Coordinates of C-alpha atoms in Angstrom, one line a residue:
G1381 CA -22.9 -20.9 -55.6
Q1382 CA -22.4 -19.0 -58.3
I1383 CA -19.3 -16.2 -58.2
L1384 CA -20.0 -12.5 -58.9
R1385 CA -17.9 -10.8 -61.4
S1386 CA -19.7 -8.4 -62.4
V1387 CA -23.1 -6.9 -60.9
P1388 CA -24.3 -4.0 -63.5
G1389 CA -27.4 -2.2 -62.2
A1390 CA -27.7 -5.5 -60.0
I1391 CA -30.3 -4.0 -57.4
T1392 CA -33.6 -2.2 -58.3
G1393 CA -34.2 1.4 -56.5
A1394 CA -36.8 -0.6 -54.4
E1395 CA -34.1 -2.5 -53.5
F1396 CA -31.7 -0.4 -53.1
D1397 CA -34.2 1.4 -50.7
F1398 CA -34.5 -0.7 -48.3
I1399 CA -31.4 -1.1 -48.2
V1400 CA -31.0 1.9 -47.7
E1401 CA -34.0 1.8 -44.4
T1402 CA -32.3 -1.4 -43.3
L1403 CA -28.2 0.3 -43.1
K1404 CA -30.7 4.1 -41.8
A1405 CA -32.5 1.7 -38.2
R1406 CA -29.5 -0.2 -37.4
S1407 CA -26.4 2.3 -37.9
G1408 CA -27.9 6.4 -38.3
L1409 CA -26.3 5.6 -41.9
A1410 CA -28.0 8.0 -44.2
L1411 CA -27.2 7.2 -47.4
T1412 CA -28.5 9.4 -50.5
D1413 CA -28.9 7.8 -53.8
D1414 CA -26.1 8.8 -55.3
R1415 CA -24.1 6.3 -53.5
M1416 CA -25.4 3.9 -55.0
S1417 CA -22.8 1.7 -57.4
M1418 CA -21.1 2.6 -52.9
V1419 CA -23.3 0.8 -52.0
V1420 CA -23.2 -2.1 -54.9
G1421 CA -19.6 -2.6 -55.0
R1422 CA -19.3 -2.3 -50.9
L1423 CA -22.7 -5.8 -51.0
V1424 CA -21.1 -8.0 -53.8
P1425 CA -18.5 -9.0 -51.2
V1426 CA -20.5 -9.7 -48.9
A1427 CA -23.3 -11.5 -51.5
R1428 CA -20.2 -14.0 -52.2
H1429 CA -19.3 -14.9 -48.5
F1430 CA -23.1 -16.3 -47.5
G1431 CA -23.2 -18.0 -51.3
F1432 CA -25.9 -16.0 -53.1
R1433 CA -26.5 -15.7 -57.0
N1434 CA -27.0 -12.1 -57.2
L1435 CA -27.9 -9.8 -55.1
H1436 CA -31.6 -9.5 -55.3
E1437 CA -31.1 -13.1 -53.7
L1438 CA -28.9 -11.3 -50.1
V1439 CA -31.6 -8.7 -50.5
A1440 CA -34.8 -11.0 -50.7
E1441 CA -33.1 -13.0 -48.1
L1442 CA -32.7 -9.5 -45.9
R1443 CA -36.5 -8.5 -46.5
A1444 CA -37.3 -12.0 -45.3
G1445 CA -35.3 -10.6 -41.6
R1446 CA -34.4 -14.2 -40.9
R1447 CA -30.9 -14.0 -40.0
E1448 CA -29.2 -11.5 -38.0
T1449 CA -25.3 -12.5 -39.0
L1450 CA -26.3 -10.7 -42.9
V1451 CA -27.9 -7.7 -41.4
R1452 CA -25.6 -7.6 -39.4
A1453 CA -22.7 -8.1 -42.2
V1454 CA -23.8 -5.5 -44.9
T1455 CA -24.2 -3.0 -42.4
E1456 CA -20.7 -3.7 -41.1
A1457 CA -19.7 -3.0 -44.5
M1458 CA -21.0 -0.1 -45.1
T1459 CA -19.5 1.6 -42.5
T1460 CA -16.2 3.4 -43.5
N1461 CA -12.9 2.6 -41.2
E1462 CA -11.2 5.4 -42.3
S1463 CA -8.7 6.1 -40.0
S1464 CA -4.1 7.1 -39.5
F1465 CA -2.7 7.9 -37.0
F1466 CA -2.6 11.2 -35.3
R1467 CA -5.2 11.7 -38.4
D1468 CA -5.8 15.9 -38.3
K1469 CA -1.8 17.2 -36.8
A1470 CA -3.9 20.2 -34.8
A1471 CA -6.4 18.6 -33.0
F1472 CA -3.8 16.5 -31.5
D1473 CA -1.2 19.0 -31.0
H1474 CA -4.4 20.9 -29.3
I1475 CA -4.9 17.4 -27.2
R1476 CA -0.9 17.5 -26.3
L1477 CA 0.1 20.4 -25.9
A1478 CA -3.5 22.5 -24.0
L1479 CA -6.3 19.4 -23.4
L1480 CA -4.2 16.8 -21.3
P1481 CA -2.2 19.1 -19.3
E1482 CA -5.1 21.4 -18.0
L1483 CA -7.5 17.9 -17.4
V1484 CA -4.0 16.6 -15.1
A1485 CA -4.2 19.5 -13.5
R1486 CA -7.8 19.4 -12.8
R1487 CA -7.7 15.9 -11.4
A1488 CA -4.6 16.1 -9.8
A1489 CA -6.7 14.6 -6.7
S1490 CA -8.8 11.4 -7.7
R1491 CA -5.8 10.8 -9.9
R1492 CA -7.4 9.5 -13.0
L1493 CA -8.8 9.9 -16.4
R1494 CA -11.2 8.4 -19.0
I1495 CA -11.2 8.7 -22.3
W1496 CA -13.9 6.9 -25.4
S1497 CA -12.4 6.3 -29.2
A1498 CA -16.3 6.8 -30.1
A1499 CA -16.1 5.7 -33.7
A1500 CA -12.4 3.5 -32.6
S1501 CA -12.1 1.2 -36.6
T1502 CA -9.3 -0.1 -36.6
G1503 CA -7.6 1.3 -33.6
Q1504 CA -5.4 4.1 -34.7
E1505 CA -7.1 7.0 -33.0
V1506 CA -6.9 5.2 -29.8
Y1507 CA -3.4 3.8 -29.9
S1508 CA -2.0 7.7 -30.6
M1509 CA -4.2 8.3 -27.8
A1510 CA -2.6 6.0 -25.7
M1511 CA 1.2 7.1 -26.6
L1512 CA 0.6 10.4 -25.7
L1513 CA -0.8 9.6 -22.3
D1514 CA 2.3 7.3 -22.0
D1515 CA 4.8 9.6 -23.1
M1516 CA 3.5 11.9 -20.3
R1517 CA 3.9 8.8 -18.0
L1518 CA 0.8 9.2 -15.9
A1519 CA 0.2 5.6 -15.3
Q1520 CA 3.9 4.8 -14.3
N1521 CA 2.6 8.1 -11.6
G1522 CA -0.1 6.5 -10.1
W1523 CA -2.6 7.6 -12.0
K1524 CA -5.9 4.9 -12.8
I1525 CA -5.8 5.5 -17.4
E1526 CA -9.0 4.1 -18.4
L1527 CA -9.6 4.7 -22.3
L1528 CA -12.2 2.6 -24.3
A1529 CA -13.0 2.0 -27.7
T1530 CA -15.6 1.1 -29.4
D1531 CA -16.9 0.7 -32.8
I1532 CA -19.9 -0.9 -34.6
N1533 CA -17.7 -2.9 -37.5
S1534 CA -16.5 -5.9 -35.6
A1535 CA -13.9 -7.1 -38.3
S1536 CA -12.1 -4.1 -37.4
L1537 CA -12.4 -4.0 -33.3
A1538 CA -10.7 -7.6 -34.1
R1539 CA -7.5 -5.6 -36.0
A1540 CA -7.5 -2.9 -33.5
K1541 CA -6.9 -5.1 -30.7
T1542 CA -3.8 -7.2 -32.8
G1543 CA -2.1 -4.2 -32.3
L1544 CA -0.4 -5.1 -36.2
Y1545 CA 0.5 -2.6 -39.0
S1546 CA 1.3 -2.9 -42.6
Q1547 CA 4.5 -0.3 -43.6
F1548 CA 2.4 1.7 -45.1
E1549 CA 0.2 2.5 -41.7
V1550 CA 2.3 3.2 -39.5
Q1551 CA 3.6 5.8 -42.0
R1552 CA 0.8 7.7 -42.9
G1553 CA 0.8 10.8 -39.5
L1554 CA 3.3 8.4 -37.1
P1555 CA 6.5 10.3 -36.2
V1556 CA 9.1 8.5 -36.4
P1557 CA 10.3 8.8 -32.5
Q1558 CA 7.0 7.4 -31.7
L1559 CA 7.3 4.0 -34.1
V1560 CA 10.5 3.2 -32.5
Q1561 CA 9.5 4.3 -28.9
H1562 CA 6.0 1.9 -29.1
F1563 CA 6.6 -0.4 -32.0
T1564 CA 8.4 -3.7 -32.5
Q1565 CA 9.1 -4.7 -36.0
D1566 CA 6.8 -8.4 -37.0
G1567 CA 7.5 -9.7 -39.8
E1568 CA 6.8 -7.0 -43.1
Q1569 CA 4.0 -5.5 -39.7
W1570 CA 4.2 -3.3 -36.5
R1571 CA 3.3 -4.3 -33.8
I1572 CA 2.3 -1.2 -30.9
D1573 CA 3.8 -2.0 -27.8
A1574 CA 1.3 -4.3 -25.4
A1575 CA 1.3 -1.8 -22.4
L1576 CA -0.1 0.1 -25.1
R1577 CA -1.9 -2.2 -25.9
R1578 CA -3.4 -3.3 -22.2
M1579 CA -4.8 0.3 -21.9
V1580 CA -7.3 0.0 -24.3
T1581 CA -10.4 -1.9 -23.4
F1582 CA -12.6 -3.1 -27.5
R1583 CA -15.8 -3.2 -27.2
N1584 CA -18.7 -3.8 -30.1
F1585 CA -21.1 -0.8 -29.8
N1586 CA -23.6 1.3 -32.1
L1587 CA -24.8 4.6 -31.8
L1588 CA -27.7 4.0 -31.5
D1589 CA -28.1 1.9 -28.2
P1590 CA -28.4 4.3 -25.0
F1591 CA -25.1 5.1 -23.4
D1592 CA -26.4 4.6 -20.1
K1593 CA -23.9 1.7 -19.2
L1594 CA -20.6 3.0 -20.5
G1595 CA -20.1 5.4 -17.2
H1596 CA -18.6 8.8 -17.6
F1597 CA -15.1 10.5 -19.3
D1598 CA -13.3 12.9 -18.9
I1599 CA -12.6 12.9 -23.2
V1600 CA -15.0 11.5 -26.1
L1601 CA -13.7 11.6 -29.1
C1602 CA -16.3 11.3 -32.4
R1603 CA -14.5 12.3 -35.0
N1604 CA -16.2 12.4 -38.6
V1605 CA -19.0 10.3 -37.9
L1606 CA -21.9 12.7 -37.2
I1607 CA -21.1 13.4 -41.2
Y1608 CA -22.5 10.0 -41.6
F1609 CA -26.0 11.2 -39.6
D1610 CA -29.2 12.5 -40.8
S1611 CA -30.1 16.0 -38.6
P1612 CA -32.4 14.2 -35.4
T1613 CA -29.7 11.0 -35.8
K1614 CA -26.5 14.3 -34.7
Q1615 CA -29.3 15.8 -32.5
G1616 CA -30.0 12.4 -30.1
V1617 CA -26.4 11.3 -30.1
L1618 CA -25.0 14.6 -29.1
K1619 CA -27.3 14.6 -26.5
K1620 CA -26.3 10.9 -25.3
L1621 CA -22.7 12.4 -25.7
N1622 CA -23.7 15.1 -23.2
G1623 CA -24.5 12.6 -20.7
V1624 CA -22.1 11.1 -20.7
L1625 CA -19.5 13.5 -20.4
S1626 CA -18.2 14.9 -16.7
E1627 CA -18.9 19.0 -16.4
D1628 CA -15.7 20.2 -17.9
G1629 CA -15.3 17.1 -20.1
H1630 CA -14.1 17.4 -24.1
L1631 CA -16.4 15.9 -26.8
I1632 CA -13.8 16.2 -29.7
L1633 CA -15.1 15.6 -32.9
G1634 CA -14.1 16.1 -37.2
A1635 CA -12.8 19.7 -37.6
T1636 CA -15.1 20.0 -40.0
E1637 CA -18.4 18.7 -37.8
S1638 CA -20.0 21.2 -36.0
T1639 CA -22.8 21.4 -33.3
V1640 CA -24.0 24.7 -34.3
G1641 CA -27.7 24.7 -35.4
I1642 CA -28.1 21.8 -34.9
S1643 CA -27.6 20.6 -30.6
N1644 CA -27.3 23.2 -27.7
A1645 CA -26.2 20.2 -26.2
F1646 CA -22.1 22.0 -26.7
E1647 CA -20.8 25.1 -27.1
P1648 CA -17.9 25.5 -29.5
V1649 CA -14.0 26.0 -27.6
A1650 CA -12.3 29.0 -29.2
N1651 CA -9.8 28.5 -31.1
A1652 CA -10.1 24.8 -31.2
R1653 CA -11.7 23.6 -34.4
G1654 CA -14.0 20.7 -33.7
F1655 CA -13.7 21.0 -30.0
Y1656 CA -16.7 21.1 -27.7
L1657 CA -17.6 21.5 -23.5
K1658 CA -20.8 21.7 -22.3
P1659 CA -22.9 24.7 -22.1
A1660 CA -21.5 26.6 -18.8
S1661 CA -24.5 26.5 -15.9
P1662 CA -26.2 29.3 -16.3
P1663 CA -26.7 31.3 -12.7
P1664 CA -29.2 31.0 -10.3
R1665 CA -31.9 33.2 -10.4
R1666 CA -31.7 35.2 -7.5
V1667 CA -34.7 35.7 -6.7
P1668 CA -35.5 40.1 -5.2
H1669 CA -36.9 40.2 -1.4
A1670 CA -40.1 40.2 -0.9
L1671 CA -40.6 43.7 0.2
P1672 CA -41.9 43.7 3.7
L1673 CA -45.8 45.1 3.6
T1674 CA -46.9 47.9 4.9
K1675 CA -50.0 49.0 6.7
Y1676 CA -51.5 52.8 5.1
Q1677 CA -53.7 54.8 7.1

C-alpha cells in the first residue's frame, strides 16, 4: 500500500464521530472535537500497519466490523501510556509511610496482601509497588503478596512483562538506591530483578468489563484513568471498584481526580490527596422497644 506521509484533513467530521463512538463503546474513552488532530496523528501508523492507502479506507473497514484486530489496534493507539516510576512522590510517600504499615498491621493474622494496578501501562507503577513491598521484606517473612497489573493496551503490557527500561525511563522518578538494588544493566537498558517480575501477574483487561472474576483487593491503583471517561462511565467504574475492594481497602486515584460529586461509592481520606475509602457503614438502626399496652378503664 501507499505510504502515508502526510494526512492533512484526512478524516471527515462524520468519520471522526464514528471513531469517537467506537472508542467510547470499546474503552469508555470520551473524546471531544478538539482532539481530531491527535486522533489523525495516532491513526496514521495503524493505517500504515494494515496497508490502507488512507484513513478513509481504515474507517470504512472499521464500519464493516469484520476485523476485531483492527478495532483493537485503533483502541490501543488512542489509550495514553504515560507512566514513570514512583509517579507523584507524595502519593508513594503516603503509601510507604502510612498505608502499607497500617495494612500490614491489620493483616498480621492472614499475612496476605492483594494489590491491583488497574491501568498498568508499561509497568512502572506496579513495579514501584513491588519495590516498596520487597523493601519491607514481607515475602521473606511468610507473607503471600499478589500484585495484579492490567491494561487495555496489550503492547504496553508486553513491554511491562519484560521489565526492561531505558536510561531515560529509570532516571524519571526512580531513586538511585532503588535502581542499584532492584535493577541490573542490560546493554544500554536496565532490567528489573526477576524476583520482582515474579511478584506481578499481567493481564489484558478492559475497565468496562465485569470485575467479578478478579477477587478482592486491599489496594487498587486506578490513577489518571477516570479523567478520560464521561460521568456515567466514571460512576459505573467506581461502583465496580467498590465491589472488589475489601471493607478497609484503599482506592488510589490521580492527585487531580476526585469522586466527590460523581459517586457516593467512596469518600476521601483526610490529608491524602487521591486516596479513598469505602463510606463508613452507618450504625445499625435501633428499633425502639414496643411500649407495653395499658388497659384504661
